[in-house]
Coordinates of C-alpha atoms in Angstrom, one line a residue:
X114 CA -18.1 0.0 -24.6
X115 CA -20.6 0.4 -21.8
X116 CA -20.2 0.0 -18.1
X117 CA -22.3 -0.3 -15.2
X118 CA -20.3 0.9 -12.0
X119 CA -22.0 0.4 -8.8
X120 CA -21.1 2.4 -5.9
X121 CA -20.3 1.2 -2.0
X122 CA -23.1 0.0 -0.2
X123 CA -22.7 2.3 2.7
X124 CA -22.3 5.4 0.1
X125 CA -25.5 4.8 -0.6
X126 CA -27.0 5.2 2.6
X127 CA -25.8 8.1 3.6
X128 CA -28.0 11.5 3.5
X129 CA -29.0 12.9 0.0
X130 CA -26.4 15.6 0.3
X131 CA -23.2 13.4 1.7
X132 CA -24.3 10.5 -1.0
X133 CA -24.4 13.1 -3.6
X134 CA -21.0 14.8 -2.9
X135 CA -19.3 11.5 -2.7
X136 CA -20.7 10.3 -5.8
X137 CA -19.5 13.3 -7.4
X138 CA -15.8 12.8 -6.0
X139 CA -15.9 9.4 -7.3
X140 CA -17.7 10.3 -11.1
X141 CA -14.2 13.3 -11.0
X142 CA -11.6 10.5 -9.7
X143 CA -12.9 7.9 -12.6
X144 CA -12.6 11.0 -15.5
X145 CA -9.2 12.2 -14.0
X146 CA -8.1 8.5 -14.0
X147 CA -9.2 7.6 -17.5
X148 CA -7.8 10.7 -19.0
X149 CA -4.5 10.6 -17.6
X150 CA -4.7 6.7 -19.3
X151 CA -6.0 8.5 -22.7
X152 CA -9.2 7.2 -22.6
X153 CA -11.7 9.3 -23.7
X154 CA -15.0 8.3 -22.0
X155 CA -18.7 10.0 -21.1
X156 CA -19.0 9.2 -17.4
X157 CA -22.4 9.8 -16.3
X158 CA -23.8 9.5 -12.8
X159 CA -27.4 8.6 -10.6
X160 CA -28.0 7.9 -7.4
X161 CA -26.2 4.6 -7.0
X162 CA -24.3 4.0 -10.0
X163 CA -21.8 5.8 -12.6
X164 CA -22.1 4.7 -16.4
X165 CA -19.2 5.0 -18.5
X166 CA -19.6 5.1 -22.2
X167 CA -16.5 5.0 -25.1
X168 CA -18.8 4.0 -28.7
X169 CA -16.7 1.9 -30.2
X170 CA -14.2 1.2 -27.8
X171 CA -11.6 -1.9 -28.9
X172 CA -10.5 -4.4 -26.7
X173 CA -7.4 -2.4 -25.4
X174 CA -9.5 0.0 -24.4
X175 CA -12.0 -1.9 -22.7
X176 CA -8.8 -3.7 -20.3
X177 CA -7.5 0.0 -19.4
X178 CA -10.8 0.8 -18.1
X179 CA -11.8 -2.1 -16.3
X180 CA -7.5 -1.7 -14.7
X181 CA -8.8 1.6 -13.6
X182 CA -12.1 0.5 -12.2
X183 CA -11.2 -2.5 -10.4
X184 CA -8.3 -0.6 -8.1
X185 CA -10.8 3.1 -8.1
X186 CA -11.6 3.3 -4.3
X187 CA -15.5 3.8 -3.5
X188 CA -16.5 0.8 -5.6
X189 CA -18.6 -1.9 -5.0
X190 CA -18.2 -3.8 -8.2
X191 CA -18.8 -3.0 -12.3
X192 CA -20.4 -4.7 -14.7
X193 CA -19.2 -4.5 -18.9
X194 CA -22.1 -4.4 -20.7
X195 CA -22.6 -5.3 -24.5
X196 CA -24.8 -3.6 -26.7
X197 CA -27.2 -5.6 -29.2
X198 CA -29.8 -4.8 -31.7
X199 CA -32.7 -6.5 -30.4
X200 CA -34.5 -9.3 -32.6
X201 CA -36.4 -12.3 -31.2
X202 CA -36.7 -14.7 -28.4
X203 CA -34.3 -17.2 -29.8
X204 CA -32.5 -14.1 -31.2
X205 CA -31.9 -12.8 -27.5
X206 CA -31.3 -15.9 -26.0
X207 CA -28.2 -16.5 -28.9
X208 CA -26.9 -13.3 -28.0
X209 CA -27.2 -13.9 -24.4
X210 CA -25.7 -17.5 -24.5
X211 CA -21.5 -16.8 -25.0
X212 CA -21.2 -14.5 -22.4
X213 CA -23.0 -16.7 -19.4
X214 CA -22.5 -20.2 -20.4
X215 CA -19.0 -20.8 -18.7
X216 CA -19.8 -19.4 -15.8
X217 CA -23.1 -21.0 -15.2
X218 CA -21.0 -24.5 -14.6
X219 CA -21.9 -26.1 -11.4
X220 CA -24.0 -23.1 -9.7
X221 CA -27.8 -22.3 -9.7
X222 CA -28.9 -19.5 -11.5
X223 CA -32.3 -17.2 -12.5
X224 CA -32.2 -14.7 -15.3
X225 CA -33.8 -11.2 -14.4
X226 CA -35.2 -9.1 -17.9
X227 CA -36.2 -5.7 -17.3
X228 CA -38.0 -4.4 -20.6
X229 CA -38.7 -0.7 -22.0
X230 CA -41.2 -0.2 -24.9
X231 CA -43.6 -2.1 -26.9
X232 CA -42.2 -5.8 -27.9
X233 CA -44.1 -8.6 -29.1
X234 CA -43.1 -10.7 -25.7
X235 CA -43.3 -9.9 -21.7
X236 CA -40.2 -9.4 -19.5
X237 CA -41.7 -12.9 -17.5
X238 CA -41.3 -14.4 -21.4
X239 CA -37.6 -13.4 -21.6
X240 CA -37.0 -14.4 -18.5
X241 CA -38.8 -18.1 -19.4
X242 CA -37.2 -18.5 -22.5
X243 CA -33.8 -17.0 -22.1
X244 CA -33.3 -19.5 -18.9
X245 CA -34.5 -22.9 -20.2
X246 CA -32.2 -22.2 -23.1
X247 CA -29.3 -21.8 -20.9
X248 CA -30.2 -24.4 -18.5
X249 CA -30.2 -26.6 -21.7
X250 CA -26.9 -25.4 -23.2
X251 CA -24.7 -25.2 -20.2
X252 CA -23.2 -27.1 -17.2
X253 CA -25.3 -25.0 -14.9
X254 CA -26.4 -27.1 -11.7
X255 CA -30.5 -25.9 -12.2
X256 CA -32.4 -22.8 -12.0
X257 CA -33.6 -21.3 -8.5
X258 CA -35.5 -18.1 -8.6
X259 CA -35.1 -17.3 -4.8
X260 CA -31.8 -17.7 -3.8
X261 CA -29.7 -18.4 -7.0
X262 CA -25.7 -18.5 -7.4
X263 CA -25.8 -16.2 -9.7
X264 CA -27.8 -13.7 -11.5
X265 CA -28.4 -13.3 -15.6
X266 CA -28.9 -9.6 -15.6
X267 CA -30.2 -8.0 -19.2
X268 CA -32.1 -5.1 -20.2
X269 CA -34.3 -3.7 -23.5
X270 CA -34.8 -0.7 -24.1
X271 CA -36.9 0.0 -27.1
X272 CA -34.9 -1.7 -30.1
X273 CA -31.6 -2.3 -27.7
X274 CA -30.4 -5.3 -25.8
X275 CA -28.3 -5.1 -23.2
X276 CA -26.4 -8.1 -21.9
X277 CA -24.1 -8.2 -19.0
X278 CA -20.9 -9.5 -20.6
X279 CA -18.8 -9.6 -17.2
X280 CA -19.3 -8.8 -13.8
X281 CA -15.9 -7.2 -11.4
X282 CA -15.8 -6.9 -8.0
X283 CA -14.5 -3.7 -7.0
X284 CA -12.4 -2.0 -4.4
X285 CA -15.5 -0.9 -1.9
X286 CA -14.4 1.6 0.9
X287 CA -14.7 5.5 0.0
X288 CA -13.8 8.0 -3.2
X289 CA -10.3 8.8 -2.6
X290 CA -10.4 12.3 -1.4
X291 CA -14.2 12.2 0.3
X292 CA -12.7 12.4 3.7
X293 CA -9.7 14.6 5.3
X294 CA -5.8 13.3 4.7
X295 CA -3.3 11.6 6.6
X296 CA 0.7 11.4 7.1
X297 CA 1.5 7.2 6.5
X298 CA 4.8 6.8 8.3
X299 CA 6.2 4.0 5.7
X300 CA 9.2 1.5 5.8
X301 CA 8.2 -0.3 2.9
X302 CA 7.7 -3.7 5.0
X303 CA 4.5 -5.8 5.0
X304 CA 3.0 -3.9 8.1
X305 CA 3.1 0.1 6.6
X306 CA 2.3 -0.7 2.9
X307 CA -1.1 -2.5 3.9
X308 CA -2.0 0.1 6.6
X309 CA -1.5 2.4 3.3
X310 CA -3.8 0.7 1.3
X311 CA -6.6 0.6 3.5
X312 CA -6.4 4.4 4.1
X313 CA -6.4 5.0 0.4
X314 CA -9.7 2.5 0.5
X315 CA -11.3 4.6 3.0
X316 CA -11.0 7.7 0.8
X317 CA -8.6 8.6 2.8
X318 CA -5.5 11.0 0.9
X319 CA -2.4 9.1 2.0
X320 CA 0.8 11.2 1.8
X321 CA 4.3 9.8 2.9
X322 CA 6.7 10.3 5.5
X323 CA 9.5 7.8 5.7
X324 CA 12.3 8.4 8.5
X325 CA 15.7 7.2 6.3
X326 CA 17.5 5.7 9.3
X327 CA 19.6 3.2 6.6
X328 CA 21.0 5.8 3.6
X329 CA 19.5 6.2 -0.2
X330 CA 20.0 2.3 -0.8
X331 CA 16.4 2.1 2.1
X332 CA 14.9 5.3 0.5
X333 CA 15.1 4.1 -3.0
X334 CA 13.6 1.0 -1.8
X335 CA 11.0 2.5 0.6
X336 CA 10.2 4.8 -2.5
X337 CA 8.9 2.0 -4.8
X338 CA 6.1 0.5 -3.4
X339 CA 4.9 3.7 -2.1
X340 CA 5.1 4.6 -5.4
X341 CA 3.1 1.5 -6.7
X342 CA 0.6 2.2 -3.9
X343 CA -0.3 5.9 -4.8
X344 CA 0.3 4.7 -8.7
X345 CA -2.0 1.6 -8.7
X346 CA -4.6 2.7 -6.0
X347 CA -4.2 6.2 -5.7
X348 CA -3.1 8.3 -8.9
X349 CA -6.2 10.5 -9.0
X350 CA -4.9 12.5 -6.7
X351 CA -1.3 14.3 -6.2
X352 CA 0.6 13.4 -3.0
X353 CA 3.4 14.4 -1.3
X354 CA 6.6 11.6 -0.2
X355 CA 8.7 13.5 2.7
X356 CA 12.1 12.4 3.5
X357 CA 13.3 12.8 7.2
X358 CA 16.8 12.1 7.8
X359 CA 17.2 10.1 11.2
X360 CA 20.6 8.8 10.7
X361 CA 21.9 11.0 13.7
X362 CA 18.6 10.9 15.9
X363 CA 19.4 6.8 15.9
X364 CA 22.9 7.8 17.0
X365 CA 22.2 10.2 19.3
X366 CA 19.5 7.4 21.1
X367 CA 21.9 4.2 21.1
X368 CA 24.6 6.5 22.7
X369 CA 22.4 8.1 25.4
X370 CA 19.4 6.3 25.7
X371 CA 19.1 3.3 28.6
X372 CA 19.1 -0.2 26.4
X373 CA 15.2 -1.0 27.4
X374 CA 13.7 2.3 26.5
X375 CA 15.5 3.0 23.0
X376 CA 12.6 1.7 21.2
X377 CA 9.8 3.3 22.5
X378 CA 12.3 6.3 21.9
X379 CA 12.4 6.2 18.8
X380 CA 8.7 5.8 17.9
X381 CA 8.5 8.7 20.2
X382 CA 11.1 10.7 18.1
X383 CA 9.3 9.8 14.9
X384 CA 6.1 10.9 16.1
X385 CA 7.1 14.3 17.4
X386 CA 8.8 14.8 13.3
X387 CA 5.6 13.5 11.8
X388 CA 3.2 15.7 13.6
X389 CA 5.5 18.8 12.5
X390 CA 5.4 17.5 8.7
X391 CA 1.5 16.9 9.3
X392 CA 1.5 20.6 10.1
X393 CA 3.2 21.7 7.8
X394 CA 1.1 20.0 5.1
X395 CA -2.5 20.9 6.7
X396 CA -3.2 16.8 7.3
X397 CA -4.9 16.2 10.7
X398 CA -3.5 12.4 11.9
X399 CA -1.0 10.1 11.1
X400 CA -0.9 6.5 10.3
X401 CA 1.3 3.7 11.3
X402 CA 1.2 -0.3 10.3
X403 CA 1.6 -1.4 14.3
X404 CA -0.3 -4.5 15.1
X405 CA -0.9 -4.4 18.8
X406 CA 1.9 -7.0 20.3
X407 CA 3.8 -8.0 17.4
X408 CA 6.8 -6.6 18.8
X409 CA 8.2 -5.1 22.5
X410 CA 7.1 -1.5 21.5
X411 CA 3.9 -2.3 20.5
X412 CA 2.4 -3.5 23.4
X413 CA -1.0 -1.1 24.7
X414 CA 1.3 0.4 28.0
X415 CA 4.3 1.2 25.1
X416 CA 1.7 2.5 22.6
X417 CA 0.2 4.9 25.1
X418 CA 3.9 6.1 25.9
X419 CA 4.4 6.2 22.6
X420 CA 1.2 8.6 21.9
X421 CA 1.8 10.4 24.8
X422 CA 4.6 12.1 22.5
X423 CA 2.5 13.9 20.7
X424 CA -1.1 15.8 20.1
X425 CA -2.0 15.0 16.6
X426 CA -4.8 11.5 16.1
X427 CA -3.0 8.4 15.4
X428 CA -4.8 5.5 13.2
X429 CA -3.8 2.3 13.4
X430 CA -5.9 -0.1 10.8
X431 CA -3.8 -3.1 11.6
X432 CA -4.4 -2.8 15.5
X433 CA -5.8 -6.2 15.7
X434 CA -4.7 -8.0 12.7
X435 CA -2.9 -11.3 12.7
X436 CA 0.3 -10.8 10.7
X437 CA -0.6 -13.5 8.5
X438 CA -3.7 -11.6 7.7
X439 CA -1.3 -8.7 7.1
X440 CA 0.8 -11.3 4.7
X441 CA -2.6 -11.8 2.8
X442 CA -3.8 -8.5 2.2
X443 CA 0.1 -7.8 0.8
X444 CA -0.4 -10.4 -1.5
X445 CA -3.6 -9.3 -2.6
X446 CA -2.5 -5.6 -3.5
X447 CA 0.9 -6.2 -4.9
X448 CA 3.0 -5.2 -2.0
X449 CA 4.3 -8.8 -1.2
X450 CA 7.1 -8.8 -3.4
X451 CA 8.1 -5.1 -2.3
X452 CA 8.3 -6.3 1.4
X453 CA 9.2 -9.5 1.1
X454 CA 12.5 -7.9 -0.7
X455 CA 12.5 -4.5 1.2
X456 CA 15.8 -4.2 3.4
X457 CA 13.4 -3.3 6.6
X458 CA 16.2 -1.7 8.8
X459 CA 16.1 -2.8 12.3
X460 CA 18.2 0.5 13.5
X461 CA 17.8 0.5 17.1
X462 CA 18.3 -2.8 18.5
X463 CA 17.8 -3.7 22.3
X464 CA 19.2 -6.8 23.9
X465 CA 15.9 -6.3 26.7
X466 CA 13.2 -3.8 25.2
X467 CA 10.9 -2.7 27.9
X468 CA 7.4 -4.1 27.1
X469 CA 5.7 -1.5 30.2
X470 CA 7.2 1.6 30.0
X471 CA 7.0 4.2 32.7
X472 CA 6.5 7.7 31.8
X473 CA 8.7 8.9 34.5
X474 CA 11.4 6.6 32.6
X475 CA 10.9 7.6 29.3
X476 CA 11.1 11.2 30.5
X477 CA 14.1 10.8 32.5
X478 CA 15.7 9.1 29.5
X479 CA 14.5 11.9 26.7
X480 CA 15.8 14.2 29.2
X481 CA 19.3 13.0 28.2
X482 CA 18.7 13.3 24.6
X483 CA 19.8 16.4 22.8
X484 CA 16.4 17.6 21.2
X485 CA 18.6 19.7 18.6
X486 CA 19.5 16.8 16.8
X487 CA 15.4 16.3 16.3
X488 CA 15.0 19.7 15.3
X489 CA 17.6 19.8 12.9
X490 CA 16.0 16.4 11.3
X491 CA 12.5 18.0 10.8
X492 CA 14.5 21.0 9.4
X493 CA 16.6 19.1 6.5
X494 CA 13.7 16.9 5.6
X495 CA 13.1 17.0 1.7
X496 CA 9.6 17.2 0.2
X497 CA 8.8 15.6 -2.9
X498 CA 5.2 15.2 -5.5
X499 CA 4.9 11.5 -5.2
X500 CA 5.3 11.4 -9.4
X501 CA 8.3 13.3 -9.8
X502 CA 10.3 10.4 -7.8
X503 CA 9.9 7.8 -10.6
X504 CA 13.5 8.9 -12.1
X505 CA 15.0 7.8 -9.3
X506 CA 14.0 4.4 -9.0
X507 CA 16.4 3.0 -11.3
X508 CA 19.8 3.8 -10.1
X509 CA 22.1 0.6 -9.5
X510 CA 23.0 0.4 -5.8
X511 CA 23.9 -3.3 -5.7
X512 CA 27.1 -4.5 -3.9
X513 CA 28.9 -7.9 -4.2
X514 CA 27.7 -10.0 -1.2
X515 CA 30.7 -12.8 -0.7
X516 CA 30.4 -15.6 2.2
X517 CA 33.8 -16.2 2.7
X518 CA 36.7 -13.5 3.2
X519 CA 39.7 -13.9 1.7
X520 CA 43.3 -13.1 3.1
X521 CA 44.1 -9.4 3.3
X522 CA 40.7 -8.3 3.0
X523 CA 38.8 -6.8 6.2
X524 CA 35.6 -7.3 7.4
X525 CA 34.1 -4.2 9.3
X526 CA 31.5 -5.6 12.3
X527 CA 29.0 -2.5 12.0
X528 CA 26.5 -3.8 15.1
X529 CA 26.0 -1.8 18.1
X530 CA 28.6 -2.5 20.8
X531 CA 25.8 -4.3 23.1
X532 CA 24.8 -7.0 20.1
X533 CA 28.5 -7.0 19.8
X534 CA 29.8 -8.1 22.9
X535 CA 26.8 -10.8 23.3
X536 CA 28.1 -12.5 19.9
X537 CA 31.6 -11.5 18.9
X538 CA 32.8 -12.1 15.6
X539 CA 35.7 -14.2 15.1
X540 CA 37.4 -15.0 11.8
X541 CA 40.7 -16.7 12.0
X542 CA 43.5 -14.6 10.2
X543 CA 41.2 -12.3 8.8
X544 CA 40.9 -8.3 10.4
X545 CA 38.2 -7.3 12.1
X546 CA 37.2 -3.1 12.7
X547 CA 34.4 -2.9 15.2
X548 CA 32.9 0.5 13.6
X549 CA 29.1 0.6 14.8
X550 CA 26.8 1.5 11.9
X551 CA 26.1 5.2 13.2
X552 CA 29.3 6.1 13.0
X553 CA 30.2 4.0 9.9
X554 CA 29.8 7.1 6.9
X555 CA 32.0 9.8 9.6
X556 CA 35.1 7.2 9.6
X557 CA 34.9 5.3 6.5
X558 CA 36.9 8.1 4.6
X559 CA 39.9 8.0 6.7
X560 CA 40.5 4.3 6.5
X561 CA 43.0 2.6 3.6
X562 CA 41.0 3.1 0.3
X563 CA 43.2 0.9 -1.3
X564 CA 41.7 -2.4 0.8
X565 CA 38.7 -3.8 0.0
X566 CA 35.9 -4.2 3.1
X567 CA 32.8 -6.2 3.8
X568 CA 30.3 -5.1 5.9
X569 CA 28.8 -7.1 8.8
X570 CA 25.9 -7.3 10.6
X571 CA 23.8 -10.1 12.9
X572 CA 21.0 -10.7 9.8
X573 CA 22.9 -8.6 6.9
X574 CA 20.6 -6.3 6.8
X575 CA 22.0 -2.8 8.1
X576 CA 25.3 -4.1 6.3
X577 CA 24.0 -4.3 2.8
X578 CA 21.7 -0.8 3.0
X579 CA 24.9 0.6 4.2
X580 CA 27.2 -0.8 1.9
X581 CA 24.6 0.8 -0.7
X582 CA 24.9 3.8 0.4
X583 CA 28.8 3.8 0.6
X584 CA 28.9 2.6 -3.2
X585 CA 26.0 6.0 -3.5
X586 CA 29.4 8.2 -2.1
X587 CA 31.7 7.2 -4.6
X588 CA 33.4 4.1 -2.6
X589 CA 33.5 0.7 -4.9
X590 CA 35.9 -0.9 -2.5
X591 CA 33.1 -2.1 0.2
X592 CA 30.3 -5.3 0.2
X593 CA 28.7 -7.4 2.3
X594 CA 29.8 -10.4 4.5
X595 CA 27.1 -13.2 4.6
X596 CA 28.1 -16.7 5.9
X597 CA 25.0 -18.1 5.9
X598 CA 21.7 -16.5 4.2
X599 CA 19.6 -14.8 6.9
X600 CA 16.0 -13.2 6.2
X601 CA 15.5 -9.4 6.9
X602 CA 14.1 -8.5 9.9
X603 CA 10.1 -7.0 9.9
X604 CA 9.2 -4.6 11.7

């Protein structure tokens, strides 16, 4: 086994010393990688490419290398190449023929020889002979020598052929670890997982900070496909996944905060914990999925509101993506599934969000907000190696989900009194507790444990990541009321 791995394009035109040291980050990323996979390999290194060698790899082998390679930040694409014993013209061109003829159909092509040694033929002879014989014994659309659709690459050296046998393209971006790190604040919806993923393409370390505002049933969730991220794109380097519990900072804003300035509030909030778990972890900006006016806090006067918060950089690769560009990149790296599933907890919820906050405002509103209950978040935040969370992502926190009630049983309406009062639920002959969700877990215990509840919410999201985490305290008597299917919110 034998491959080619070109580096990034703009790795290679940086300065001698900068090209060199991220070559060398990449050449240690690919032999951490492979080793952790068992693969034993020689990776070797030049100016522009890395060459990875296993003799007698098999084909299993060959597949965990080229999984490794193709989802390696820093790059550009990688080539398998197939060793021969060189013999004749015809002899070349046979060898030459199985592993191009398929994908010659329809496009123009040229084949490029480059020799080494004394043979009894020229590289321009190769060239000559090796294309008229695939032009002959292909679908190929013709050959064209200046601007071709593709390119047959092969090379002798002394009594060796080597053929091209399949060309990947790769990641691009930068060797994971070639620039500083960063704090992703992840929710596990379409919008953080692909900010993620282009960090980690930049060569940027992503480490996670998730602010649990919906109990273990979100966490587990939000811990999956952060753990597929760092997993799939990521692995050759350790990373941290930090917990913040904002269960009582939501509280503490929908009781105190003014309806239009709760959201800006609480991005506010999470900033101010993120730059303290930066600090603590030596990582000099943060990261967030926002897309500049997808939603009421993410307009440029809420964003500066929102930054004003804080001293720390914050990057924002989505800025001025479409969300359905944000859908494609998801589907791309594996995240769609996660998202499209991920309970994405809408926890502060106002009937008129502010889209042009004033700072005076947002002051004057903080000012009523009891900053101990921030501190004391920051404080019980748990810190975990990104690997070690993998046995927790099997526990079984489904509830029974029912779209009818049936007499005796209680539905508990768990929305915040203002999305209450705008559309009151009403079930004939069936009880209704109006129990918002923030104070759900504190009075749960003192209500008839011998009844069974359902939980309700406007899109049945808060209701089922609570229910979860009910069922994660010990209480089997509680699901979810659903009349009619409704998708999960994304933030």
């Amino acid at each position: 086994m034998h491959f080619i791995v070109k580096v990034f394009s703009e790795i290679i035109i940086k300065s001698p010393p900068v090209r060199k040291r991220f070559i060398k980050q990449l050449r240690d990323n690919l032999r951490k990688l492979l080793a952790d996979k068992g693969v034993h390999v020689d990776v070797q290194r030049d100016w522009e490419k890395i060459e990875i060698v296993a003799p007698g790899a098999d084909e299993a082998t060959v597949a965990q290398v080229s999984e490794v390679l193709a989802h390696t930040p820093g790059i550009a694409n990688f080539s398998l190449i197939q060793e021969y014993p060189v013999g004749d013209l015809d002899d070349i061109f046979q060898k030459v023929l199985p592993h191009w003829k398929d994908e010659l159909a329809g496009k123009t092509f040229c084949v490029r020889a480059r020799r080494h040694g004394n043979h009894e033929f020229s590289s321009t002879q190769v060239e000559q002979y090796v294309g008229g014989g695939l032009l002959q014994h292909s679908q190929a659309k013709g050959v064209e020598l200046r601007k071709p659709d593709v390119v047959v690459q092969l090379e002798i050296k002394w009594d060796r052929l080597f053929v091209i046998a399949k060309k990947t393209q790769g990641m691009g971006g930068y060797p994971l670890g070639a620039q500083d790190p960063v704090l992703s604040l992840i929710s596990g919806g379409f919008d953080s997982t692909v900010s993620t993923y282009l960090c980690i393409k930049r060569g940027l370390r992503a480490h996670y900070c998730f602010f649990n505002l919906g109990g273990r049933a979100h966490e587990i969730g939000v811990k999956e496909v952060s753990y597929y991220l760092w997993n799939k794109y990521g692995s050759s380097h350790r990373v941290k996944f930090v917990t913040v519990p904002f269960e009582d900072v939501v509280k503490e804003i929908l009781e105190k905060v003014d309806n239009a300035y709760m959201g800006v509030t609480l991005k506010r909030m999470m900033l101010r914990a993120a730059e303290k778990v930066a600090e603590s972890l030596e990582i000099p900006a943060l990261v967030t999925g926002e897309s500049v006016a997808q939603v009421s806090s993410q307009t440029l006067v809420n964003l500066n509101a929102i930054d004003r918060a804080i001293e720390t950089v914050v990057l924002r690769p989505l800025a001025t993506m479409d969300k359905g560009d944000i859908i494609d990149i998801a589907r791309k790296i594996g995240t769609e599934t996660f998202a499209a599933k991920m309970p994405e907890y809408c926890g502060v919820i106002s009937v008129n969000p502010t889209t042009k906050a004033k700072m005076y405002k947002v002051e004057r509103e903080e000012a009523k907000f009891d900053m101990a209950t921030l501190e004391r978040a920051i404080a019980e935040r748990r810190s975990q190696n990104i690997d070690e969370i993998v046995n927790e992502l099997d526990a079984d926190l489904s509830v029974p989900v029912v779209g009818e009630v049936a007499q005796g049983q209680i539905v508990i309406d768990i929305r915040h009194a203002d999305e209450e009062e705008v559309n009151p639920l009403k079930l004939s002959g069936i009880e209704v507790l109006k129990i918002p969700f923030f104070s759900l877990n504190n009075k749960f215990p003192s209500l008839d444990q011998t009844a069974q509840y359902y939980l309700y919410c406007q899109k049945g999201v808060m209701s089922q990541l609570h229910a979860a985490n009910l069922k994660d305290a010990g209480y089997l008597n509680v699901g979810v009321y659903r009349p009619e299917p409704q998708s999960a919110c994304a933030i």
